[in-house]
């Protein structure tokens, strides 16, 4: 046995006990002829003392350097009162070494193995095993482990079966690009890595599995944005004989269970539900962070005759809305306003009208154009948001542009000026999403907001032909702290309706057959009403761990370009491997486009 | 809410309760003008009665056919005493229907959705969602779910962290072929799907994660044998600061926990341990099923002067061994012996010598050549195995051929004549494997028995140069009911020793650097002694579920050719997809070889 205790567990009650410890040398200090080292493992740190009396042992210990891996046999003793370290869990004791075994030596690491480092992320990713050795990173994976355990514990208690879905599947490109895997036995044919287990989990419902879940890896060959990964993990859930409320109820309780188990946070249930329209109007986004104590106010109905022509014109074909940001007017310089204006333009607005509320009322910016009558009505609209030191940001345009600009400003400024209560969590369900969204590239001008298997709201089915964009979906998103952490829907379980939706999307019967034939075939043999939800597990863990990037909660993440800096994937492979697969590299062709 | 109860849960105490049920129509029976249907879901079956009084309802119910999915609202009533069905958990009650909702109709399925079917496996795989709807198959996935839960519960209690390893990794072909995934961003480069998380779990140990596990998908592009799958699941475990006994102890307790939790079986610990040499000698295999009550006996030392020249010659350069199979001599015909002989020849033997033990002693076959002296000595060797109605199968050749033949006969005959106690489980650890095995294809004539990261037994390290085939490994296999269900080893944690092993295997420094450079680099920064074990999870579940094929415990398995008959993977893909990846199909070249 190479150790009897871990480094973090020794306390005053162990005084006098002989122990065998093992770990990494974290610090060493030579003090008054005695060598003190701090030995660390995942469980904590402990001080080990080498006394000069045993010269051979002392001399060996003297050769130790940071990150060497050693084993120590010794006796736990109480520290003298003046040497007690209250910041260290083991700070009341130390271990006086009697034997030392050096398991392996370490070169000088490329960055200090400590919580606070200044290394660039690329260096951290290349030496990821050292990056992960830092306690602050180990904590993220403890959170991840606990979140997965809590998920399984809860769903198991609710009669769900975890069933693994295949990872070598048929390519059914939809939305994102598939990663392809050439088949050797069937040269010229390919498997795909699944973008999600969507079709397979629906088939489990056809198979009568009733309640399925899986922590499933998903693969999407997308052009990576800052916080996306080509492979990521979903808590994937599907249930039979349910309606929207049943899935939302389950997801609420699951989320509350995870948060309580992992970080001890009590989420108040039921969670608020907000329609997509309301979320867009009040927060300019379908994933509002309701911890931000200010929101967008629509003033379209009062701008007629306000004195500012831009508003009056915009109100005719669009909306006029204001974001009143409290307590920062004195901190926002002219230069800052210019930056915000430029940003608003990048986001599609023509400009950014602003004003302030001071002790004297409306002031500066466009307020000089306003009639007294408008000011009075506006003041009424603002209600208790009419407060000195508030800055007013206006959007006057089509609703989607106004939402994008004011919604974006809201989260950006809340973050920048720290106007957000981070000791709380904001959780809510957004519902009543549109079934389709406009898409100029598609044949019929529409594309699914969610996916083509989503059930329309029953009352809206008659609208499918005449006004598809007005049809609401039985779809729902769970928003936590301004992140969409889960999304789901009730699925279509009738082949006729599924065919109709495919047709509306411009997917011909032939194409549907080619892509989803096996699902349509399955639907001929008795399909229960079903629906589900899928959590972005990486993002959920990121929030629970209090991190800003999902790369901090994935062991070996890829860069934005899709590379693993640690193992060097993707890499060149032997010609023989390609020959066996019956494929050839053909890069010229790629450059054609 | 579409149901208030599941089909399996109603009992006499529910009599009088109004319930809403949903499920698949399993049977219908028209009896005396009343329509009885059996409604089924994952939880069980219940009888629903439609009475002719409500004509509209009755007429609608009359249109129902097998596998239609319906919802029923009705009242639970006690059955008349003569209609109670004790074979049905809900057999004391029935539900008198008041409302019926047809969720979806079913075509006539391609095979009956019942436990006992005669459909070919290909048909079952094509309509897998119907195959999985059969209770006997659903049970397998309940076992699988429970086994996974029990695994996580146990390892979580032992301070293990479940950490997900990447699935898009660097290609490091070793042993089997890698599945490759072309990169779009880096045309001409490829990711590989991992054959196991081996390197990544070792890096977690370097990262100080201390105790890692994962239920990880593994991918191997092998020519599939009957019970192999291109993707399969491992319970993957790695621990720091451990020796072989620590890992074996953990694995024993994990296995016992799973078996108790899933099937209520109490495994007696500690498990027996047997050396590889002993296993090969006594059972002719390194995965002996010790429930078979007969084993191989070595008689090399008594054949000198036995009267049968073949034995005497074989003993000079090889071994002579006998497999005494009890209680079947009267059932084994001349024809059967001929079949066995043919099989022995296919397995590499020159022939198969046989004899019998009858009430009169040795009889038939080669016994006529034996001297009385030999008969006496042989009788002594057999001890309490000298028993009438025993058939004796002899092997006289090199040890590996004798092991293969007699070991193969042992399991085959035990199975064929059902000489095996299937109410028990046989579990043991096989240890002291050779580090290398002979390999004529390799440069130095040896190949790793396990993998090149396996630690040699310390006492044997001096033999590495002079006699590498005599070096034992710190490796161990867990054998359950004659299947290798887990295998592991202590890993090399010193770069010098790792380099020496690579050299012995004919892997040059350059090649090692190219393939495993990132691991060798990591080993420069402080590596703890570490080791682990990996379970073939599919096989473990197969045994627990009492099945004979891992395909029965995988939701959507591939055929031996690697096809998924349900979704049709692998399939052709759009030329555009390949163009984007910078690859081209090049089948001609493949046919070259």
CSV table of N, CA and C in Angstrom, one decimal, chain A residues 270-406:
chain,number,residue,atom,x,y,z
A,270,UNK,N,-42.7,26.5,-8.6
A,270,UNK,CA,-42.4,26.4,-10.0
A,270,UNK,C,-41.6,27.6,-10.5
A,271,UNK,N,-40.9,27.4,-11.5
A,271,UNK,CA,-40.1,28.5,-12.1
A,271,UNK,C,-41.1,29.4,-12.9
A,272,UNK,N,-40.8,30.7,-13.0
A,272,UNK,CA,-41.6,31.6,-13.9
A,272,UNK,C,-41.6,31.1,-15.3
A,273,UNK,N,-42.7,31.3,-16.0
A,273,UNK,CA,-42.7,31.0,-17.4
A,273,UNK,C,-43.0,32.3,-18.2
A,274,UNK,N,-42.4,32.5,-19.3
A,274,UNK,CA,-42.5,33.8,-20.0
A,274,UNK,C,-42.6,33.4,-21.5
A,275,UNK,N,-43.6,34.1,-22.2
A,275,UNK,CA,-43.7,33.8,-23.6
A,275,UNK,C,-42.5,34.4,-24.3
A,276,UNK,N,-42.2,33.8,-25.5
A,276,UNK,CA,-41.1,34.3,-26.3
A,276,UNK,C,-41.3,35.7,-26.6
A,277,UNK,N,-42.5,36.1,-27.0
A,277,UNK,CA,-42.8,37.5,-27.3
A,277,UNK,C,-42.5,38.4,-26.1
A,278,UNK,N,-42.9,38.0,-25.0
A,278,UNK,CA,-42.7,38.9,-23.8
A,278,UNK,C,-41.2,39.0,-23.5
A,279,UNK,N,-40.5,37.9,-23.6
A,279,UNK,CA,-39.0,37.9,-23.4
A,279,UNK,C,-38.3,38.9,-24.3
A,280,UNK,N,-38.7,38.8,-25.6
A,280,UNK,CA,-38.1,39.6,-26.6
A,280,UNK,C,-38.4,41.1,-26.4
A,281,UNK,N,-39.7,41.4,-26.0
A,281,UNK,CA,-40.1,42.8,-25.8
A,281,UNK,C,-39.4,43.4,-24.5
A,282,UNK,N,-39.4,42.6,-23.4
A,282,UNK,CA,-38.9,43.2,-22.2
A,282,UNK,C,-37.4,43.1,-22.0
A,283,UNK,N,-36.8,42.0,-22.7
A,283,UNK,CA,-35.3,41.8,-22.4
A,283,UNK,C,-34.5,41.8,-23.7
A,284,UNK,N,-35.3,41.9,-24.9
A,284,UNK,CA,-34.6,41.9,-26.1
A,284,UNK,C,-33.9,40.6,-26.5
A,285,UNK,N,-34.2,39.5,-25.8
A,285,UNK,CA,-33.5,38.2,-26.0
A,285,UNK,C,-34.5,37.1,-25.5
A,286,UNK,N,-34.3,35.9,-26.1
A,286,UNK,CA,-35.1,34.8,-25.6
A,286,UNK,C,-34.3,34.0,-24.5
A,287,UNK,N,-33.3,34.6,-24.0
A,287,UNK,CA,-32.6,34.0,-22.8
A,287,UNK,C,-32.3,35.1,-21.8
A,288,UNK,N,-33.3,35.7,-21.2
A,288,UNK,CA,-33.1,36.9,-20.3
A,288,UNK,C,-32.5,36.5,-19.0
A,289,UNK,N,-31.6,37.3,-18.5
A,289,UNK,CA,-31.0,37.2,-17.2
A,289,UNK,C,-31.8,38.1,-16.3
A,290,UNK,N,-32.7,37.6,-15.5
A,290,UNK,CA,-33.6,38.5,-14.8
A,290,UNK,C,-33.0,39.0,-13.5
A,291,UNK,N,-31.7,38.6,-13.3
A,291,UNK,CA,-31.0,39.3,-12.2
A,291,UNK,C,-30.6,40.7,-12.5
A,292,UNK,N,-30.6,41.0,-13.7
A,292,UNK,CA,-30.3,42.4,-14.1
A,292,UNK,C,-31.5,43.3,-13.8
A,293,UNK,N,-31.3,44.3,-12.9
A,293,UNK,CA,-32.5,45.0,-12.4
A,293,UNK,C,-33.0,46.1,-13.3
A,294,UNK,N,-32.9,46.0,-14.6
A,294,UNK,CA,-33.5,47.0,-15.5
A,294,UNK,C,-33.9,46.3,-16.8
A,295,UNK,N,-35.0,46.8,-17.4
A,295,UNK,CA,-35.5,46.1,-18.6
A,295,UNK,C,-36.0,47.1,-19.6
A,296,UNK,N,-36.3,46.6,-20.8
A,296,UNK,CA,-36.7,47.5,-21.9
A,296,UNK,C,-38.2,47.9,-21.8
A,297,UNK,N,-38.5,49.1,-22.1
A,297,UNK,CA,-39.9,49.6,-22.0
A,297,UNK,C,-40.3,50.1,-23.3
A,298,UNK,N,-41.5,49.6,-23.8
A,298,UNK,CA,-42.0,50.0,-25.1
A,298,UNK,C,-42.7,51.4,-24.9
A,299,UNK,N,-42.3,52.3,-25.8
A,299,UNK,CA,-43.0,53.6,-25.8
A,299,UNK,C,-43.6,54.0,-27.1
A,300,UNK,N,-43.7,53.0,-28.0
A,300,UNK,CA,-44.3,53.2,-29.3
A,300,UNK,C,-45.6,54.0,-29.3
A,301,UNK,N,-46.4,53.7,-28.3
A,301,UNK,CA,-47.8,54.3,-28.3
A,301,UNK,C,-47.8,55.7,-27.8
A,302,UNK,N,-46.7,56.3,-27.4
A,302,UNK,CA,-46.7,57.7,-26.9
A,302,UNK,C,-45.8,58.6,-27.7
A,303,UNK,N,-45.2,58.1,-28.7
A,303,UNK,CA,-44.2,59.0,-29.4
A,303,UNK,C,-44.9,59.9,-30.5
A,304,UNK,N,-46.1,59.6,-30.8
A,304,UNK,CA,-46.8,60.5,-31.8
A,304,UNK,C,-46.8,61.9,-31.3
A,305,UNK,N,-46.2,62.8,-32.0
A,305,UNK,CA,-46.1,64.2,-31.6
A,305,UNK,C,-45.1,64.5,-30.5
A,306,UNK,N,-44.1,63.6,-30.4
A,306,UNK,CA,-43.1,63.8,-29.3
A,306,UNK,C,-42.1,64.9,-29.6
A,307,UNK,N,-42.0,65.3,-30.9
A,307,UNK,CA,-41.1,66.3,-31.2
A,307,UNK,C,-39.8,65.8,-31.8
A,308,UNK,N,-39.6,64.5,-31.8
A,308,UNK,CA,-38.4,63.9,-32.4
A,308,UNK,C,-38.8,63.0,-33.5
A,309,UNK,N,-38.6,63.5,-34.7
A,309,UNK,CA,-39.1,62.9,-35.9
A,309,UNK,C,-38.7,61.4,-36.1
A,310,UNK,N,-37.5,61.1,-35.7
A,310,UNK,CA,-37.0,59.7,-35.9
A,310,UNK,C,-37.9,58.7,-35.2
A,311,UNK,N,-38.4,59.1,-34.0
A,311,UNK,CA,-39.3,58.2,-33.2
A,311,UNK,C,-40.6,58.1,-33.9
A,312,UNK,N,-41.1,59.3,-34.4
A,312,UNK,CA,-42.4,59.3,-35.0
A,312,UNK,C,-42.4,58.4,-36.3
A,313,UNK,N,-41.4,58.5,-37.0
A,313,UNK,CA,-41.3,57.7,-38.2
A,313,UNK,C,-41.2,56.2,-37.9
A,314,UNK,N,-40.3,55.9,-37.0
A,314,UNK,CA,-40.1,54.5,-36.6
A,314,UNK,C,-41.3,53.9,-36.1
A,315,UNK,N,-42.1,54.6,-35.4
A,315,UNK,CA,-43.4,54.1,-34.8
A,315,UNK,C,-44.3,53.6,-35.9
A,316,UNK,N,-44.2,54.2,-37.1
A,316,UNK,CA,-45.2,53.8,-38.1
A,316,UNK,C,-45.0,52.4,-38.6
A,317,UNK,N,-43.7,51.9,-38.7
A,317,UNK,CA,-43.5,50.6,-39.3
A,317,UNK,C,-42.7,49.7,-38.3
A,318,UNK,N,-42.5,50.2,-37.1
A,318,UNK,CA,-41.7,49.5,-36.2
A,318,UNK,C,-42.0,49.8,-34.7
A,319,UNK,N,-41.1,49.9,-33.9
A,319,UNK,CA,-41.3,50.2,-32.5
A,319,UNK,C,-40.3,51.2,-32.0
A,320,UNK,N,-40.7,51.8,-30.9
A,320,UNK,CA,-39.7,52.7,-30.2
A,320,UNK,C,-39.7,52.2,-28.8
A,321,UNK,N,-38.4,51.9,-28.3
A,321,UNK,CA,-38.3,51.3,-27.0
A,321,UNK,C,-37.1,52.0,-26.3
A,322,UNK,N,-37.1,51.9,-25.0
A,322,UNK,CA,-36.1,52.5,-24.2
A,322,UNK,C,-35.5,51.6,-23.2
A,323,UNK,N,-34.2,51.6,-23.0
A,323,UNK,CA,-33.6,50.9,-21.9
A,323,UNK,C,-33.1,51.9,-20.9
A,324,UNK,N,-33.7,51.9,-19.7
A,324,UNK,CA,-33.2,52.9,-18.7
A,324,UNK,C,-32.2,52.2,-17.8
A,325,UNK,N,-30.9,52.6,-17.9
A,325,UNK,CA,-29.9,51.9,-17.1
A,325,UNK,C,-29.6,52.8,-15.9
A,326,UNK,N,-30.0,52.3,-14.7
A,326,UNK,CA,-29.9,53.2,-13.5
A,326,UNK,C,-28.4,53.3,-13.0
A,327,UNK,N,-28.2,54.4,-12.3
A,327,UNK,CA,-27.0,54.6,-11.5
A,327,UNK,C,-25.7,54.7,-12.2
A,328,UNK,N,-25.7,54.9,-13.5
A,328,UNK,CA,-24.4,54.9,-14.2
A,328,UNK,C,-24.3,56.2,-15.1
A,329,UNK,N,-25.3,57.1,-15.1
A,329,UNK,CA,-25.2,58.2,-16.0
A,329,UNK,C,-23.9,59.0,-15.7
A,330,UNK,N,-23.5,59.1,-14.4
A,330,UNK,CA,-22.3,59.8,-14.0
A,330,UNK,C,-21.0,59.1,-14.5
A,331,UNK,N,-21.1,57.8,-14.8
A,331,UNK,CA,-19.9,57.1,-15.2
A,331,UNK,C,-19.8,56.9,-16.7
A,332,UNK,N,-20.8,57.3,-17.4
A,332,UNK,CA,-20.8,57.1,-18.9
A,332,UNK,C,-20.3,58.4,-19.6
A,333,UNK,N,-19.1,58.3,-20.1
A,333,UNK,CA,-18.5,59.5,-20.8
A,333,UNK,C,-19.1,59.6,-22.2
A,334,UNK,N,-18.8,60.7,-22.8
A,334,UNK,CA,-19.1,61.0,-24.2
A,334,UNK,C,-18.5,59.9,-25.1
A,335,UNK,N,-17.3,59.6,-24.7
A,335,UNK,CA,-16.6,58.6,-25.5
A,335,UNK,C,-17.3,57.2,-25.4
A,336,UNK,N,-17.7,56.9,-24.3
A,336,UNK,CA,-18.5,55.6,-24.1
A,336,UNK,C,-19.7,55.6,-24.9
A,337,UNK,N,-20.4,56.7,-24.9
A,337,UNK,CA,-21.7,56.8,-25.8
A,337,UNK,C,-21.3,56.6,-27.2
A,338,UNK,N,-20.2,57.1,-27.7
A,338,UNK,CA,-19.7,56.9,-29.1
A,338,UNK,C,-19.5,55.4,-29.3
A,339,UNK,N,-18.8,54.8,-28.4
A,339,UNK,CA,-18.6,53.3,-28.5
A,339,UNK,C,-19.9,52.6,-28.6
A,340,UNK,N,-20.8,52.9,-27.7
A,340,UNK,CA,-22.1,52.2,-27.8
A,340,UNK,C,-22.8,52.4,-29.1
A,341,UNK,N,-22.7,53.7,-29.6
A,341,UNK,CA,-23.4,54.0,-30.9
A,341,UNK,C,-22.8,53.1,-32.0
A,342,UNK,N,-21.5,53.0,-32.0
A,342,UNK,CA,-20.8,52.3,-33.0
A,342,UNK,C,-21.3,50.8,-32.9
A,343,UNK,N,-21.4,50.3,-31.7
A,343,UNK,CA,-21.8,48.9,-31.5
A,343,UNK,C,-23.2,48.7,-32.0
A,344,UNK,N,-24.1,49.7,-31.7
A,344,UNK,CA,-25.5,49.6,-32.1
A,344,UNK,C,-25.6,49.5,-33.6
A,345,UNK,N,-24.7,50.3,-34.3
A,345,UNK,CA,-24.6,50.2,-35.7
A,345,UNK,C,-24.2,48.9,-36.2
A,346,UNK,N,-23.2,48.3,-35.6
A,346,UNK,CA,-22.7,47.0,-36.0
A,346,UNK,C,-23.8,46.0,-35.8
A,347,UNK,N,-24.7,46.2,-34.8
A,347,UNK,CA,-25.8,45.2,-34.6
A,347,UNK,C,-27.0,45.5,-35.5
A,348,UNK,N,-26.9,46.5,-36.4
A,348,UNK,CA,-27.9,46.7,-37.4
A,348,UNK,C,-28.8,47.9,-37.2
A,349,UNK,N,-28.5,48.7,-36.1
A,349,UNK,CA,-29.3,49.9,-36.0
A,349,UNK,C,-28.7,51.1,-36.8
A,350,UNK,N,-29.5,52.1,-37.0
A,350,UNK,CA,-29.0,53.3,-37.7
A,350,UNK,C,-28.1,54.1,-36.8
A,351,UNK,N,-28.4,54.1,-35.6
A,351,UNK,CA,-27.7,54.9,-34.6
A,351,UNK,C,-28.2,54.5,-33.2
A,352,UNK,N,-27.8,55.3,-32.2
A,352,UNK,CA,-28.2,55.1,-30.9
A,352,UNK,C,-28.6,56.4,-30.2
A,353,UNK,N,-29.9,56.6,-30.1
A,353,UNK,CA,-30.4,57.9,-29.4
A,353,UNK,C,-30.2,57.7,-27.9
A,354,UNK,N,-29.8,58.7,-27.2
A,354,UNK,CA,-29.6,58.6,-25.7
A,354,UNK,C,-30.1,59.8,-25.1
A,355,UNK,N,-30.4,59.7,-23.8
A,355,UNK,CA,-30.6,60.9,-22.9
A,355,UNK,C,-30.3,60.4,-21.5
A,356,UNK,N,-30.5,61.4,-20.6
A,356,UNK,CA,-30.2,61.0,-19.2
A,356,UNK,C,-31.4,61.5,-18.3
A,357,UNK,N,-31.5,60.9,-17.1
A,357,UNK,CA,-32.4,61.5,-16.1
A,357,UNK,C,-31.5,62.1,-15.0
A,358,UNK,N,-31.6,63.4,-14.7
A,358,UNK,CA,-30.8,63.9,-13.7
A,358,UNK,C,-31.8,64.4,-12.6
A,359,UNK,N,-31.2,65.1,-11.6
A,359,UNK,CA,-32.1,65.7,-10.5
A,359,UNK,C,-33.1,66.6,-11.2
A,360,UNK,N,-32.7,67.2,-12.3
A,360,UNK,CA,-33.6,68.2,-13.0
A,360,UNK,C,-34.6,67.5,-14.0
A,361,UNK,N,-34.6,66.2,-14.1
A,361,UNK,CA,-35.5,65.6,-15.1
A,361,UNK,C,-34.7,65.1,-16.3
A,362,UNK,N,-35.4,65.0,-17.4
A,362,UNK,CA,-34.7,64.6,-18.6
A,362,UNK,C,-33.6,65.6,-19.0
A,363,UNK,N,-32.5,65.1,-19.5
A,363,UNK,CA,-31.4,66.0,-19.8
A,363,UNK,C,-30.5,65.4,-20.9
A,364,UNK,N,-30.0,66.3,-21.7
A,364,UNK,CA,-29.0,65.9,-22.7
A,364,UNK,C,-29.5,65.1,-23.8
A,365,UNK,N,-28.6,64.7,-24.7
A,365,UNK,CA,-29.0,63.8,-25.8
A,365,UNK,C,-30.2,64.3,-26.6
A,366,UNK,N,-31.1,63.4,-26.9
A,366,UNK,CA,-32.2,63.8,-27.7
A,366,UNK,C,-33.3,64.5,-26.9
A,367,UNK,N,-33.2,64.6,-25.6
A,367,UNK,CA,-34.3,65.1,-24.8
A,367,UNK,C,-34.6,66.6,-25.2
A,368,UNK,N,-33.7,67.2,-25.8
A,368,UNK,CA,-33.9,68.6,-26.1
A,368,UNK,C,-35.0,68.8,-27.2
A,369,UNK,N,-35.3,67.7,-27.9
A,369,UNK,CA,-36.3,67.8,-29.0
A,369,UNK,C,-37.7,67.6,-28.4
A,370,UNK,N,-37.8,67.0,-27.2
A,370,UNK,CA,-39.1,66.5,-26.8
A,370,UNK,C,-40.1,67.6,-26.3
A,371,UNK,N,-41.3,67.4,-26.6
A,371,UNK,CA,-42.4,68.3,-26.1
A,371,UNK,C,-42.6,68.0,-24.6
A,372,UNK,N,-43.1,69.0,-23.9
A,372,UNK,CA,-43.4,68.8,-22.5
A,372,UNK,C,-44.4,67.7,-22.3
A,373,UNK,N,-45.4,67.6,-23.3
A,373,UNK,CA,-46.4,66.6,-23.2
A,373,UNK,C,-45.8,65.2,-23.2
A,374,UNK,N,-44.9,65.0,-24.2
A,374,UNK,CA,-44.2,63.7,-24.3
A,374,UNK,C,-43.5,63.4,-23.0
A,375,UNK,N,-42.7,64.4,-22.6
A,375,UNK,CA,-41.9,64.2,-21.4
A,375,UNK,C,-42.8,63.7,-20.2
A,376,UNK,N,-44.0,64.3,-20.1
A,376,UNK,CA,-44.9,63.9,-19.0
A,376,UNK,C,-45.4,62.4,-19.2
A,377,UNK,N,-45.8,62.1,-20.5
A,377,UNK,CA,-46.2,60.7,-20.7
A,377,UNK,C,-45.1,59.7,-20.5
A,378,UNK,N,-43.9,60.1,-21.0
A,378,UNK,CA,-42.7,59.2,-20.9
A,378,UNK,C,-42.4,59.0,-19.4
A,379,UNK,N,-42.5,60.1,-18.6
A,379,UNK,CA,-42.2,60.0,-17.2
A,379,UNK,C,-43.1,59.0,-16.5
A,380,UNK,N,-44.4,59.1,-17.0
A,380,UNK,CA,-45.4,58.1,-16.4
A,380,UNK,C,-45.1,56.7,-16.8
A,381,UNK,N,-44.7,56.5,-18.1
A,381,UNK,CA,-44.3,55.1,-18.5
A,381,UNK,C,-43.1,54.6,-17.7
A,382,UNK,N,-42.2,55.4,-17.4
A,382,UNK,CA,-41.0,55.0,-16.7
A,382,UNK,C,-41.3,54.6,-15.2
A,383,UNK,N,-42.4,55.3,-14.7
A,383,UNK,CA,-42.8,55.0,-13.3
A,383,UNK,C,-41.6,55.1,-12.3
A,384,UNK,N,-41.4,54.0,-11.6
A,384,UNK,CA,-40.3,54.1,-10.6
A,384,UNK,C,-38.9,53.9,-11.2
A,385,UNK,N,-38.9,53.8,-12.5
A,385,UNK,CA,-37.6,53.8,-13.2
A,385,UNK,C,-37.1,55.2,-13.5
A,386,UNK,N,-38.0,56.2,-13.3
A,386,UNK,CA,-37.7,57.6,-13.5
A,386,UNK,C,-36.9,58.0,-12.3
A,387,UNK,N,-35.6,58.0,-12.4
A,387,UNK,CA,-34.7,58.1,-11.2
A,387,UNK,C,-33.4,58.8,-11.6
A,388,UNK,N,-33.0,59.8,-10.9
A,388,UNK,CA,-31.7,60.5,-11.2
A,388,UNK,C,-30.6,59.5,-11.4
A,389,UNK,N,-29.7,60.0,-12.3
A,389,UNK,CA,-28.4,59.2,-12.6
A,389,UNK,C,-28.7,58.0,-13.5
A,390,UNK,N,-29.9,58.0,-14.2
A,390,UNK,CA,-30.2,56.9,-15.1
A,390,UNK,C,-29.8,57.4,-16.5
A,391,UNK,N,-29.3,56.5,-17.3
A,391,UNK,CA,-29.0,56.8,-18.7
A,391,UNK,C,-30.1,56.1,-19.5
A,392,UNK,N,-30.6,56.7,-20.5
A,392,UNK,CA,-31.7,56.2,-21.4
A,392,UNK,C,-31.1,55.9,-22.7
A,393,UNK,N,-31.2,54.6,-23.1
A,393,UNK,CA,-30.8,54.2,-24.5
A,393,UNK,C,-32.0,53.9,-25.3
A,394,UNK,N,-32.2,54.4,-26.5
A,394,UNK,CA,-33.4,54.3,-27.3
A,394,UNK,C,-33.1,53.4,-28.5
A,395,UNK,N,-34.1,52.6,-28.9
A,395,UNK,CA,-34.1,51.9,-30.1
A,395,UNK,C,-35.4,52.3,-30.9
A,396,UNK,N,-35.2,52.6,-32.1
A,396,UNK,CA,-36.4,53.0,-32.9
A,396,UNK,C,-36.2,52.3,-34.3
A,397,UNK,N,-36.8,51.2,-34.5
A,397,UNK,CA,-36.6,50.4,-35.7
A,397,UNK,C,-37.5,49.3,-35.8
A,398,UNK,N,-37.2,48.3,-36.6
A,398,UNK,CA,-38.0,47.0,-36.6
A,398,UNK,C,-37.8,46.3,-35.2
A,399,UNK,N,-38.8,45.6,-34.8
A,399,UNK,CA,-38.7,45.0,-33.4
A,399,UNK,C,-37.4,44.2,-33.2
A,400,UNK,N,-37.0,43.4,-34.2
A,400,UNK,CA,-35.9,42.5,-34.0
A,400,UNK,C,-34.6,43.3,-33.9
A,401,UNK,N,-34.5,44.4,-34.6
A,401,UNK,CA,-33.2,45.2,-34.4
A,401,UNK,C,-33.2,45.9,-33.1
A,402,UNK,N,-34.4,46.4,-32.7
A,402,UNK,CA,-34.4,47.1,-31.4
A,402,UNK,C,-34.1,46.1,-30.3
A,403,UNK,N,-34.7,44.9,-30.4
A,403,UNK,CA,-34.4,43.8,-29.4
A,403,UNK,C,-32.9,43.5,-29.3
A,404,UNK,N,-32.3,43.3,-30.5
A,404,UNK,CA,-30.9,43.0,-30.5
A,404,UNK,C,-30.0,44.0,-29.9
A,405,UNK,N,-30.3,45.3,-30.2
A,405,UNK,CA,-29.5,46.4,-29.7
A,405,UNK,C,-29.7,46.6,-28.2
A,406,UNK,N,-31.0,46.8,-27.8
A,406,UNK,CA,-31.2,47.1,-26.4
A,406,UNK,C,-31.0,45.9,-25.5
